[in-house]
Coordinates of C-alpha atoms in Angstrom, one line a residue:
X435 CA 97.9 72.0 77.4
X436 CA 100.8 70.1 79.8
X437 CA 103.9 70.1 78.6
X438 CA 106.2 71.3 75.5
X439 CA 104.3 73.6 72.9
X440 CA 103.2 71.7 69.4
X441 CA 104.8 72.4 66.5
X442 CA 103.3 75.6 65.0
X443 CA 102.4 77.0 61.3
X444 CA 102.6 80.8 61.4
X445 CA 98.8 81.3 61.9
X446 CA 98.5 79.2 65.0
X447 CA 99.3 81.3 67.6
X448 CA 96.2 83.4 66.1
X449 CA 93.8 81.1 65.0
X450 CA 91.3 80.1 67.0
X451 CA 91.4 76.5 68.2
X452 CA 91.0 73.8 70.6
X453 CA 94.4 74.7 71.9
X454 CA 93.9 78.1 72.1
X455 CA 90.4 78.1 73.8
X456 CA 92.4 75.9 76.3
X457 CA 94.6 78.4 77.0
X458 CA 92.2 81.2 77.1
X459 CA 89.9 79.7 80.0
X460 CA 93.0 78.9 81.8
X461 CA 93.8 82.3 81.3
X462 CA 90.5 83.6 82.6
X463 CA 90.4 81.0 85.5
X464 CA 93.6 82.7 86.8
X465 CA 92.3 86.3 86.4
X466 CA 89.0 85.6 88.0
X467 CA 90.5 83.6 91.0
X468 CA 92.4 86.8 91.2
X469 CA 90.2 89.6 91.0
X470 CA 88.0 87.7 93.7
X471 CA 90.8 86.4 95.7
X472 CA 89.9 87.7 99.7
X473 CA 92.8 86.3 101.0
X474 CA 96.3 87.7 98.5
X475 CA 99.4 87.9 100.4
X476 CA 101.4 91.2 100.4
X477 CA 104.2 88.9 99.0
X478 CA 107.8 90.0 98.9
X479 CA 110.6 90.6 96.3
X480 CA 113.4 87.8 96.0
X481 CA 116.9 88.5 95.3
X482 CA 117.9 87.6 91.7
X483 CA 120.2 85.1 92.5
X484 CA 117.2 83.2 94.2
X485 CA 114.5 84.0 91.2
X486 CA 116.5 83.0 88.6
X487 CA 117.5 79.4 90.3
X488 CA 113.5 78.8 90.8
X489 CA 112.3 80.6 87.7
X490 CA 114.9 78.9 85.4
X491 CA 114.7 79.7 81.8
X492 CA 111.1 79.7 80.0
X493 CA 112.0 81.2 76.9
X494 CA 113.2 79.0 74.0
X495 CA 112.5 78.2 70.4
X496 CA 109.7 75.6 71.3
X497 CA 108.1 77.1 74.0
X498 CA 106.6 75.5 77.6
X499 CA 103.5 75.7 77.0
X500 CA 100.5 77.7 78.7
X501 CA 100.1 75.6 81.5
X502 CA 103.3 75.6 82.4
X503 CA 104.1 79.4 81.8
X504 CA 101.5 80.1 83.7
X505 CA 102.4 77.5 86.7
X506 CA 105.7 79.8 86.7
X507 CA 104.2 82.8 87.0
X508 CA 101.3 82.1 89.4
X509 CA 103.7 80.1 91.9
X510 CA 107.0 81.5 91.3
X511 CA 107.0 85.4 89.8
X512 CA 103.8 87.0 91.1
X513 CA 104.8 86.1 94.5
X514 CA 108.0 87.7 93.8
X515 CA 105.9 91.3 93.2
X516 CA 104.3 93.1 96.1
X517 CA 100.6 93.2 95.8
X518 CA 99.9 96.9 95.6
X519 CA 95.9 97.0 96.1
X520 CA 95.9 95.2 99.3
X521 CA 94.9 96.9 102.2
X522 CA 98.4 97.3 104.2
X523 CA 99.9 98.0 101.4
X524 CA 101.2 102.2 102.6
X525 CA 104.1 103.1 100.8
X526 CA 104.8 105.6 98.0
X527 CA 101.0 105.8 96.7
X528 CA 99.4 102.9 96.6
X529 CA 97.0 101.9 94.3
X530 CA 93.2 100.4 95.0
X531 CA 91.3 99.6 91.7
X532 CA 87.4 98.7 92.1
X533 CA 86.7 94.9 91.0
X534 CA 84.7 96.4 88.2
X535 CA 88.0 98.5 86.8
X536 CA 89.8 95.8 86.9
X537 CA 87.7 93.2 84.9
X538 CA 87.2 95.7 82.5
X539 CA 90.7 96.1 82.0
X540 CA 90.5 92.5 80.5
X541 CA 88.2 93.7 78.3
X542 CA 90.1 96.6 77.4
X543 CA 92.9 94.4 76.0
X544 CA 90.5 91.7 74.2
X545 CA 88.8 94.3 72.0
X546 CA 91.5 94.7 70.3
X547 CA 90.7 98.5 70.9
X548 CA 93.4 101.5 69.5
X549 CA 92.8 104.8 71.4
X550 CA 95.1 107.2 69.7
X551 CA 92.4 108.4 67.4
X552 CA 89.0 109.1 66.4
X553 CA 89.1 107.6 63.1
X554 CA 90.0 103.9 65.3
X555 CA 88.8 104.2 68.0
X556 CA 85.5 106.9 68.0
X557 CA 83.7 104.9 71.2
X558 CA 86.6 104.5 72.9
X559 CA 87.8 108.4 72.9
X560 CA 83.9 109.5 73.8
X561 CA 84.1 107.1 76.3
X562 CA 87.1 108.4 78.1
X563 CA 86.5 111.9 77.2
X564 CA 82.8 111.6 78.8
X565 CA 85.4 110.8 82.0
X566 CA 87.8 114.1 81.4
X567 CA 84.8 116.0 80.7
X568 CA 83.4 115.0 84.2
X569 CA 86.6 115.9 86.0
X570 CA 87.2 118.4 84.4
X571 CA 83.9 120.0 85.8
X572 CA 84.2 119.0 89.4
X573 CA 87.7 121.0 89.1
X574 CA 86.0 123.7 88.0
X575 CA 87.1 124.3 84.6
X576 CA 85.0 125.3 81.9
X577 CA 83.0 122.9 79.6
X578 CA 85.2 123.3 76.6
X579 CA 88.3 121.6 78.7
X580 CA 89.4 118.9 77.5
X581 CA 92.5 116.3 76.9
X582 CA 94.1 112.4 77.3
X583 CA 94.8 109.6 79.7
X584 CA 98.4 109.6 79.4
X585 CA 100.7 106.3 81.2
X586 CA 101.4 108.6 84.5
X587 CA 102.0 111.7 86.1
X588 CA 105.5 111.9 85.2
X589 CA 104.4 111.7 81.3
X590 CA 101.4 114.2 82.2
X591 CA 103.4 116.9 83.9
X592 CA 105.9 116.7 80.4
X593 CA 103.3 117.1 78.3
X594 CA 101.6 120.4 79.9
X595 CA 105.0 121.9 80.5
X596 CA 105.4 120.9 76.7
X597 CA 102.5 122.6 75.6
X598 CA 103.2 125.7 78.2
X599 CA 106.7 126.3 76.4
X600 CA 105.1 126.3 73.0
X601 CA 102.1 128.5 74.0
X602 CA 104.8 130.8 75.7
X603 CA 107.3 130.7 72.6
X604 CA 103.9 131.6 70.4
X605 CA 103.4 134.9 72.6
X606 CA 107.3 136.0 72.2
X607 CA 106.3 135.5 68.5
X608 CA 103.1 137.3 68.3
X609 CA 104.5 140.2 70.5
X610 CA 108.0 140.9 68.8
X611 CA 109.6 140.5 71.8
X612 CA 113.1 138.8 72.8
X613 CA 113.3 134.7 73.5
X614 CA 114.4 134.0 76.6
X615 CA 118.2 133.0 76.9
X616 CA 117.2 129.9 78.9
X617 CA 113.2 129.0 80.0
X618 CA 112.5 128.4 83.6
X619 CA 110.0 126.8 85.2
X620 CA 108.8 128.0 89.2
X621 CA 107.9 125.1 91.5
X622 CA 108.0 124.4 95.0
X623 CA 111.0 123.0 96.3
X624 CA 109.0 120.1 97.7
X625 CA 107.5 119.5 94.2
X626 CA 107.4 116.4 92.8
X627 CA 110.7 114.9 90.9
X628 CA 108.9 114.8 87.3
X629 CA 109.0 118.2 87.2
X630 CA 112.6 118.0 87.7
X631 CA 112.9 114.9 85.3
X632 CA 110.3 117.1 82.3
X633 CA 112.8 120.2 82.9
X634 CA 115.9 118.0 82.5
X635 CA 114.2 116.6 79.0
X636 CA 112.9 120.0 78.0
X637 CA 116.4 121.4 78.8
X638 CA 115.2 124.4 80.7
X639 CA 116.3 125.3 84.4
X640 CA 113.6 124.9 87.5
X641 CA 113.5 127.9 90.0
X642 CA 112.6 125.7 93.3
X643 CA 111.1 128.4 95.7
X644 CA 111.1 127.3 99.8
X645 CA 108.0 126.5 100.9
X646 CA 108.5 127.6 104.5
X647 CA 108.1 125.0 107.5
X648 CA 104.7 123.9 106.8
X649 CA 105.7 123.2 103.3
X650 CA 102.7 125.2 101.6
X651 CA 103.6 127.1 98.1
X652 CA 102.1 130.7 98.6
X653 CA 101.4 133.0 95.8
X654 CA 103.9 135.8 97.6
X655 CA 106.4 133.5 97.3
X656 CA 106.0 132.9 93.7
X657 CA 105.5 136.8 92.8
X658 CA 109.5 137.2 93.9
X659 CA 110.4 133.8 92.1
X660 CA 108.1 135.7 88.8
X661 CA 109.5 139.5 89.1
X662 CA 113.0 137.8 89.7
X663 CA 113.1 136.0 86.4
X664 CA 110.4 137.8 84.2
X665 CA 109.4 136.6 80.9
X666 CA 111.4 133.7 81.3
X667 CA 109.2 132.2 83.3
X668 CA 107.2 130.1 80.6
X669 CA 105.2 128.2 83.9
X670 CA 104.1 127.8 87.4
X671 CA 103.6 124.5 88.6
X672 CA 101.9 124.3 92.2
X673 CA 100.5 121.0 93.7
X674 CA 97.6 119.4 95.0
X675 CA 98.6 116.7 97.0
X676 CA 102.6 115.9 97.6
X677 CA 103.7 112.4 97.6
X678 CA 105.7 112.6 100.6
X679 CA 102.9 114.3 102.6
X680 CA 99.8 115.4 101.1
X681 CA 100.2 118.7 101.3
X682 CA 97.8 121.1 99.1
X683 CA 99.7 124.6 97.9
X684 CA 97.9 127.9 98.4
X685 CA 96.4 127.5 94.9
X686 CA 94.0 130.2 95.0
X687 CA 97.1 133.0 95.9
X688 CA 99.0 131.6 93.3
X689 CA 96.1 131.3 90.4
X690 CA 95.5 135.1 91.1
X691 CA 99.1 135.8 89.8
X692 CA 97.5 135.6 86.5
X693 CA 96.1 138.6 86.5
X694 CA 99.4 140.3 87.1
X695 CA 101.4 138.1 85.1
X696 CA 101.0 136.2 81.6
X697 CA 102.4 132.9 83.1
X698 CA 101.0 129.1 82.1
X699 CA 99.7 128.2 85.8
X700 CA 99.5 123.9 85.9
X701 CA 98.5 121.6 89.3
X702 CA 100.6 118.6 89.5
X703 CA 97.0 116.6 91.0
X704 CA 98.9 113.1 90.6
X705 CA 97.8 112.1 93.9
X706 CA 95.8 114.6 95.8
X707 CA 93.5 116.3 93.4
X708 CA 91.1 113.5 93.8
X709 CA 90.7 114.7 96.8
X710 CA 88.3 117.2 95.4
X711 CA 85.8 114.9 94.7
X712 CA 84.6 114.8 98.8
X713 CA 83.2 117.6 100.2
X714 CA 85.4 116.9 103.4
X715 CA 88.6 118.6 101.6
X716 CA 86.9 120.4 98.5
X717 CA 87.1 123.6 99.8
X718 CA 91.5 123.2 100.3
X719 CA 91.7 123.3 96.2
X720 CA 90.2 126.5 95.8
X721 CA 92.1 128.2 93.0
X722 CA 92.4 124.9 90.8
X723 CA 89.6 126.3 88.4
X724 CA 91.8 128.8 87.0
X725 CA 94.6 126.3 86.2
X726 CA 95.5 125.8 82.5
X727 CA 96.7 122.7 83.0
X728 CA 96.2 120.1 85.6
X729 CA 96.7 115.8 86.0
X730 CA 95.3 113.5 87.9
X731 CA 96.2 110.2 88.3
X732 CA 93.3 107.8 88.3
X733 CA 95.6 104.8 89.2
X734 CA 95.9 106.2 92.8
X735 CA 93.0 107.5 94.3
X736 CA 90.4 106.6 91.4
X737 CA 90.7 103.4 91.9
X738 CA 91.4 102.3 88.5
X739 CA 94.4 99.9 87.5
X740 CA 97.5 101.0 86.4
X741 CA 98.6 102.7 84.4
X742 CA 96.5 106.0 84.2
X743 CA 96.7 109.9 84.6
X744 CA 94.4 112.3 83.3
X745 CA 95.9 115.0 82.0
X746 CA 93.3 118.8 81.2
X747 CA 93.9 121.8 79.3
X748 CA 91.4 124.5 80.2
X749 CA 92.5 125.3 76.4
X750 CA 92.7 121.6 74.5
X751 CA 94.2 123.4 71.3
X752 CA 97.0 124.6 73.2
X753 CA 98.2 121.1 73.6
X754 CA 96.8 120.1 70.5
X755 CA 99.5 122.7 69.1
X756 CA 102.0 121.6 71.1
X757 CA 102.0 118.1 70.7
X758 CA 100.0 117.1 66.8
X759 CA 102.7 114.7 64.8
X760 CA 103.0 115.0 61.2
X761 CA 104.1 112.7 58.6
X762 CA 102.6 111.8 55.2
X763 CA 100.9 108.5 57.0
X764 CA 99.2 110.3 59.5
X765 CA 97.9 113.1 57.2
X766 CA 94.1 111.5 57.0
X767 CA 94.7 112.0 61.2
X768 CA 95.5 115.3 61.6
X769 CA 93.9 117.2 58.7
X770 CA 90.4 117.0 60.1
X771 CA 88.9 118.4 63.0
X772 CA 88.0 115.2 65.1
X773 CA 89.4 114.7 68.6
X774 CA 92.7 112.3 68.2
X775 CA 94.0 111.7 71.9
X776 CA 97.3 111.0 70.0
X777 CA 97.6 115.3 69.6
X778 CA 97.7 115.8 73.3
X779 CA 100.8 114.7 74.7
X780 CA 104.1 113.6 74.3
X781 CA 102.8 110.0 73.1
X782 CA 101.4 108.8 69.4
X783 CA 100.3 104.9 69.9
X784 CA 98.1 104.6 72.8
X785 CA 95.8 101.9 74.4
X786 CA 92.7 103.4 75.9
X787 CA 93.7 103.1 79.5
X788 CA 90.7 105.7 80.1
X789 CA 88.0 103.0 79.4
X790 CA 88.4 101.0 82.8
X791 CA 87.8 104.2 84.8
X792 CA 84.9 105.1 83.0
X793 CA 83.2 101.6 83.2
X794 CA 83.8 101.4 87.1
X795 CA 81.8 105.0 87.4
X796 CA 79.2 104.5 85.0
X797 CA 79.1 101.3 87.0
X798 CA 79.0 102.7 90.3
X799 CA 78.1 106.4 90.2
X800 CA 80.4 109.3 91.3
X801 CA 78.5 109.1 94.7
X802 CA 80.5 105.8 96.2
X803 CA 83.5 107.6 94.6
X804 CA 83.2 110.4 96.8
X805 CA 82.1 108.5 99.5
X806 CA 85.7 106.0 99.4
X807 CA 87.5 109.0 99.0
X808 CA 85.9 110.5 101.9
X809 CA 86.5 107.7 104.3
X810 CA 90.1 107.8 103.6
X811 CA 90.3 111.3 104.3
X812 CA 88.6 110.5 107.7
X813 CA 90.6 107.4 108.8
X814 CA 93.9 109.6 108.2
X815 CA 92.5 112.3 110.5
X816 CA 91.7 109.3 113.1
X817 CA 94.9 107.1 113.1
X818 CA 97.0 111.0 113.4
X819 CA 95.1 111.5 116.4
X820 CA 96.2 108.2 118.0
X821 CA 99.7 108.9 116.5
X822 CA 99.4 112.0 118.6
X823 CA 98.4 110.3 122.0
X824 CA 100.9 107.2 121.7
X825 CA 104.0 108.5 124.2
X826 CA 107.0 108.1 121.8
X827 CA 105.9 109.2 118.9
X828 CA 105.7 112.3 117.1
X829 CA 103.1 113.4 114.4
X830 CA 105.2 115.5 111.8
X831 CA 102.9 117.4 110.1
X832 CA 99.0 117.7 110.0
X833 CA 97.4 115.4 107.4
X834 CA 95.4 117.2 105.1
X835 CA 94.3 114.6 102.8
X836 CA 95.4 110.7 103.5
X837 CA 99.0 110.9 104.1
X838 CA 100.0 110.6 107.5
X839 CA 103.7 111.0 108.6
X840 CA 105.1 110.6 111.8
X841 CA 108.2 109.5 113.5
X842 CA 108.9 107.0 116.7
X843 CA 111.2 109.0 119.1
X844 CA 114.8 108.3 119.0
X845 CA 114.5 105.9 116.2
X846 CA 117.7 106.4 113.6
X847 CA 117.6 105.6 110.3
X848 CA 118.2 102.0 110.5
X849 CA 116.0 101.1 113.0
X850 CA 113.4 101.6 110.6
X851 CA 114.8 99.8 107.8
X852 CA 114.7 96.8 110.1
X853 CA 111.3 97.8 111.0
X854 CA 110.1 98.0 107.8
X855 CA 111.7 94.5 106.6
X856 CA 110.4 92.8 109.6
X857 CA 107.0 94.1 109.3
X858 CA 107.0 92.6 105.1
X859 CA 108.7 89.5 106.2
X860 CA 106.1 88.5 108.6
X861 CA 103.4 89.7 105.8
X862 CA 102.3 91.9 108.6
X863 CA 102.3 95.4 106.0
X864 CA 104.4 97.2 103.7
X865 CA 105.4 100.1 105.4
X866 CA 108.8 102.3 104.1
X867 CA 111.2 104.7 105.3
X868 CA 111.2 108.1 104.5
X869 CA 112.7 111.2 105.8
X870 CA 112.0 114.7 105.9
X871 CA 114.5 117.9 106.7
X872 CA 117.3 115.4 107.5
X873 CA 115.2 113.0 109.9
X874 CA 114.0 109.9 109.0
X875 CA 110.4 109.4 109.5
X876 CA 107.6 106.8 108.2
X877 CA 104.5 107.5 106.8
X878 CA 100.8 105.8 106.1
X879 CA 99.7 106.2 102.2
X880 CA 95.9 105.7 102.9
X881 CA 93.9 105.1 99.5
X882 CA 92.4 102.2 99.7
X883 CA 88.6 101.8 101.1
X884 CA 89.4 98.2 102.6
X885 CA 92.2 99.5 104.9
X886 CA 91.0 99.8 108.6
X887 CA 91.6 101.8 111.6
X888 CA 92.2 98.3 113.7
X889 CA 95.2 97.5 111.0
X890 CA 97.0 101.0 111.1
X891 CA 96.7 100.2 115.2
X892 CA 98.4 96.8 115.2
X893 CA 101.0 98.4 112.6
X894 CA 101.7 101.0 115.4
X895 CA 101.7 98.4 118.0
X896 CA 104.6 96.6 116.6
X897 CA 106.9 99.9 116.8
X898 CA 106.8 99.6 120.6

């Protein structure tokens, strides 16, 4: 396997051979040194002028061969990436996949398997639908719920607003009434940026309404946004679980706006909505049941790999409507009445990125899921109330899932820049800057079951 690649006929790289069950285990060795690997570094990015001197050129018209591509990447690019399952890994929303998600994933890509349809992929979609279904319950919607793993939240919030438009252009239809000049959406102004980036695609305006200090969308708040702009109001998008700080809106205050108003009502779950799944913070989604829409990205809190959000519609035709391709191929697809994943979202070739989630719970039961979810719910409360005794620093809002944000007094913003790129140089954690209302802040993103009171401590420690 050393050296140059052999001279190929056209079938080679597909056959199977000597050479390519060489390359295969070597393949495999890697993966399974990795998935069992105690020990992986948080590694670091490396400027370009630096990875392109030691990476050099591997792509030519003879090829390195395998064991040489993969020397590159295993010694040279990988360590170049940061590794965003391990356990002081707190930035953005990190992610935490079980072992079993992850080897399945392998699997996933060697069946071969095609998950934008029934008619390709029938154990596949029951599969991941047996998975929707189950969320779908323990948020409360009814049984008939249903809809698609989609690659993220920012493709999941699209798609519902998508399907929200379209059901709200179908009721100006059916009732006679006028369009709207231009649509709008209503979000908090702490919302996440897809809903900005869907609105800027769908070409309608967002109405961002002000939260108020402890940055909490209440249903009062949305009633002006709603008898300001009227029918043109095709959606309300409330969330459960902000990036920046966890925060869950009044969902229940703003769900009952539905009776006075004929608005689409979606949850932007990304992160937080998993949250749902332990009783210790069940009761703060109250409301979520009457959503139409709602996402959830199992790449976060789930603890499946990337790259996976769920997205639910209380009504499944509604995106069905919304979102069903046609072309002359694709007719034995869409005229028949089986469930196609491809007619739920903005999306027509899919892989079935639902599977490793489902073959981690069926795996493990929903029970260690709620436990791991739990715990980081806990460990958030417990490293805000050391925040809270430390002299010098400040806890800037109550947690009330696994964020935690705080600042160190009298810090600017540069001081934690040089924080931060201390504490990833010496492979201590990775630990970002953010900001809130003008002051720069930092914050712990817990998700991840292996990530310890002792090592949010020592992380604190080094801000004296």
């Amino acid at each position: 396997m050393s050296g140059r690649a052999a001279p190929s006929f056209p079938a080679s790289m597909h056959e199977v051979s000597e050479r390519t069950s060489d390359l295969v285990e070597l393949v495999l060795r890697y993966a399974r040194d990795r998935i069992l690997s105690t020990e992986t570094p948080l590694d670091k990015p490396i400027p370009p002028i630096d990875l392109g001197r030691l990476a050099g050129r591997s792509i030519d018209e003879h090829g390195i061969g395998a064991d040489r591509a993969l020397s590159r990447f295993e010694h040279v690019l990988a360590p170049a990436c940061i590794t965003t399952d391990h356990p002081q890994y707190l930035s953005f929303i990190p992610t935490a996949p079980t072992k079993a998600a992850v080897a399945f994933d392998l699997v996933v890509s060697a069946s071969a398997l095609y998950g934008g349809s029934w008619l390709e992929g029938a154990g596949a979609v029951y599969a991941e639908n047996e998975v929707l279904t189950w969320l779908a319950a323990e948020f409360g919607l009814p049984s008939t719920a249903g809809g698609v793993f989609v690659q993220g939240g920012t493709l999941g919030n699209l798609s519902a607003l998508v399907a929200a438009r379209e059901h709200a252009r179908a009721t100006v239809a059916r009732d006679g009434t006028e369009t709207p000049q231009r649509w709008k959406v209503v979000c908090s102004a702490e919302a996440h940026s897809s809903i900005a980036s869907a609105a800027r695609v769908m070409d309608v305006d967002v109405v961002a309404v002000d939260p108020g200090e402890d940055g909490v969308l209440r249903g009062a708040a949305v009633r002006s946004a709603l008898d300001e702009y009227g029918a043109s109001v095709f959606a309300v998008v409330a969330t459960a679980g902000s990036t920046n700080f966890g925060i869950i809106d009044d969902l229940a205050s703003i769900a009952a706006l539905k009776d006075e108003f004929d608005v689409w009502f979606h949850v932007d779950g990304a992160y937080g909505l998993a949250g749902m799944l332990s009783p210790v913070a069940r009761n703060r989604f109250a409301g979520v049941e009457r959503a139409d829409s709602v996402i959830v990205d199992p790449h976060k809190w789930l603890f499946a790999p990337f790259d996976a959000c769920a997205l639910i519609y209380r009504d499944p035709e509604a995106g069905r409507r919304a979102h069903t391709q046609h072309a002359e191929y694709l007719d034995t697809l869409t005229e028949t009445s089986e469930w196609s994943p491809s007619d739920y979202a903005a999306h027509l070739t899919r892989r079935a990125r639902g599977l490793p989630l489902w073959f981690s719970l069926a795996t493990h039961g929903a029970a260690a899921y709620r436990e791991a979810i739990g715990a980081s719910i806990r460990l958030a409360q417990d490293i805000a109330r050391e925040i809270e005794r430390r002299d010098g620093f400040r806890l800037v809002r109550e947690p009330q899932l696994s964020v935690v944000v705080f600042e160190r007094e009298g810090w600017t913003k540069a001081d934690y820049a040089r924080w931060s790129t201390r504490l990833l140089d010496e492979q201590h954690a990775f630990v970002t800057p953010s900001s809130h209302a003008g002051r720069p802040n930092t914050r712990f993103a817990i998700v991840n079951p292996m990530t310890s009171f002792d090592q949010l401590t020592a992380i604190l420690d080094t801000m004296a």
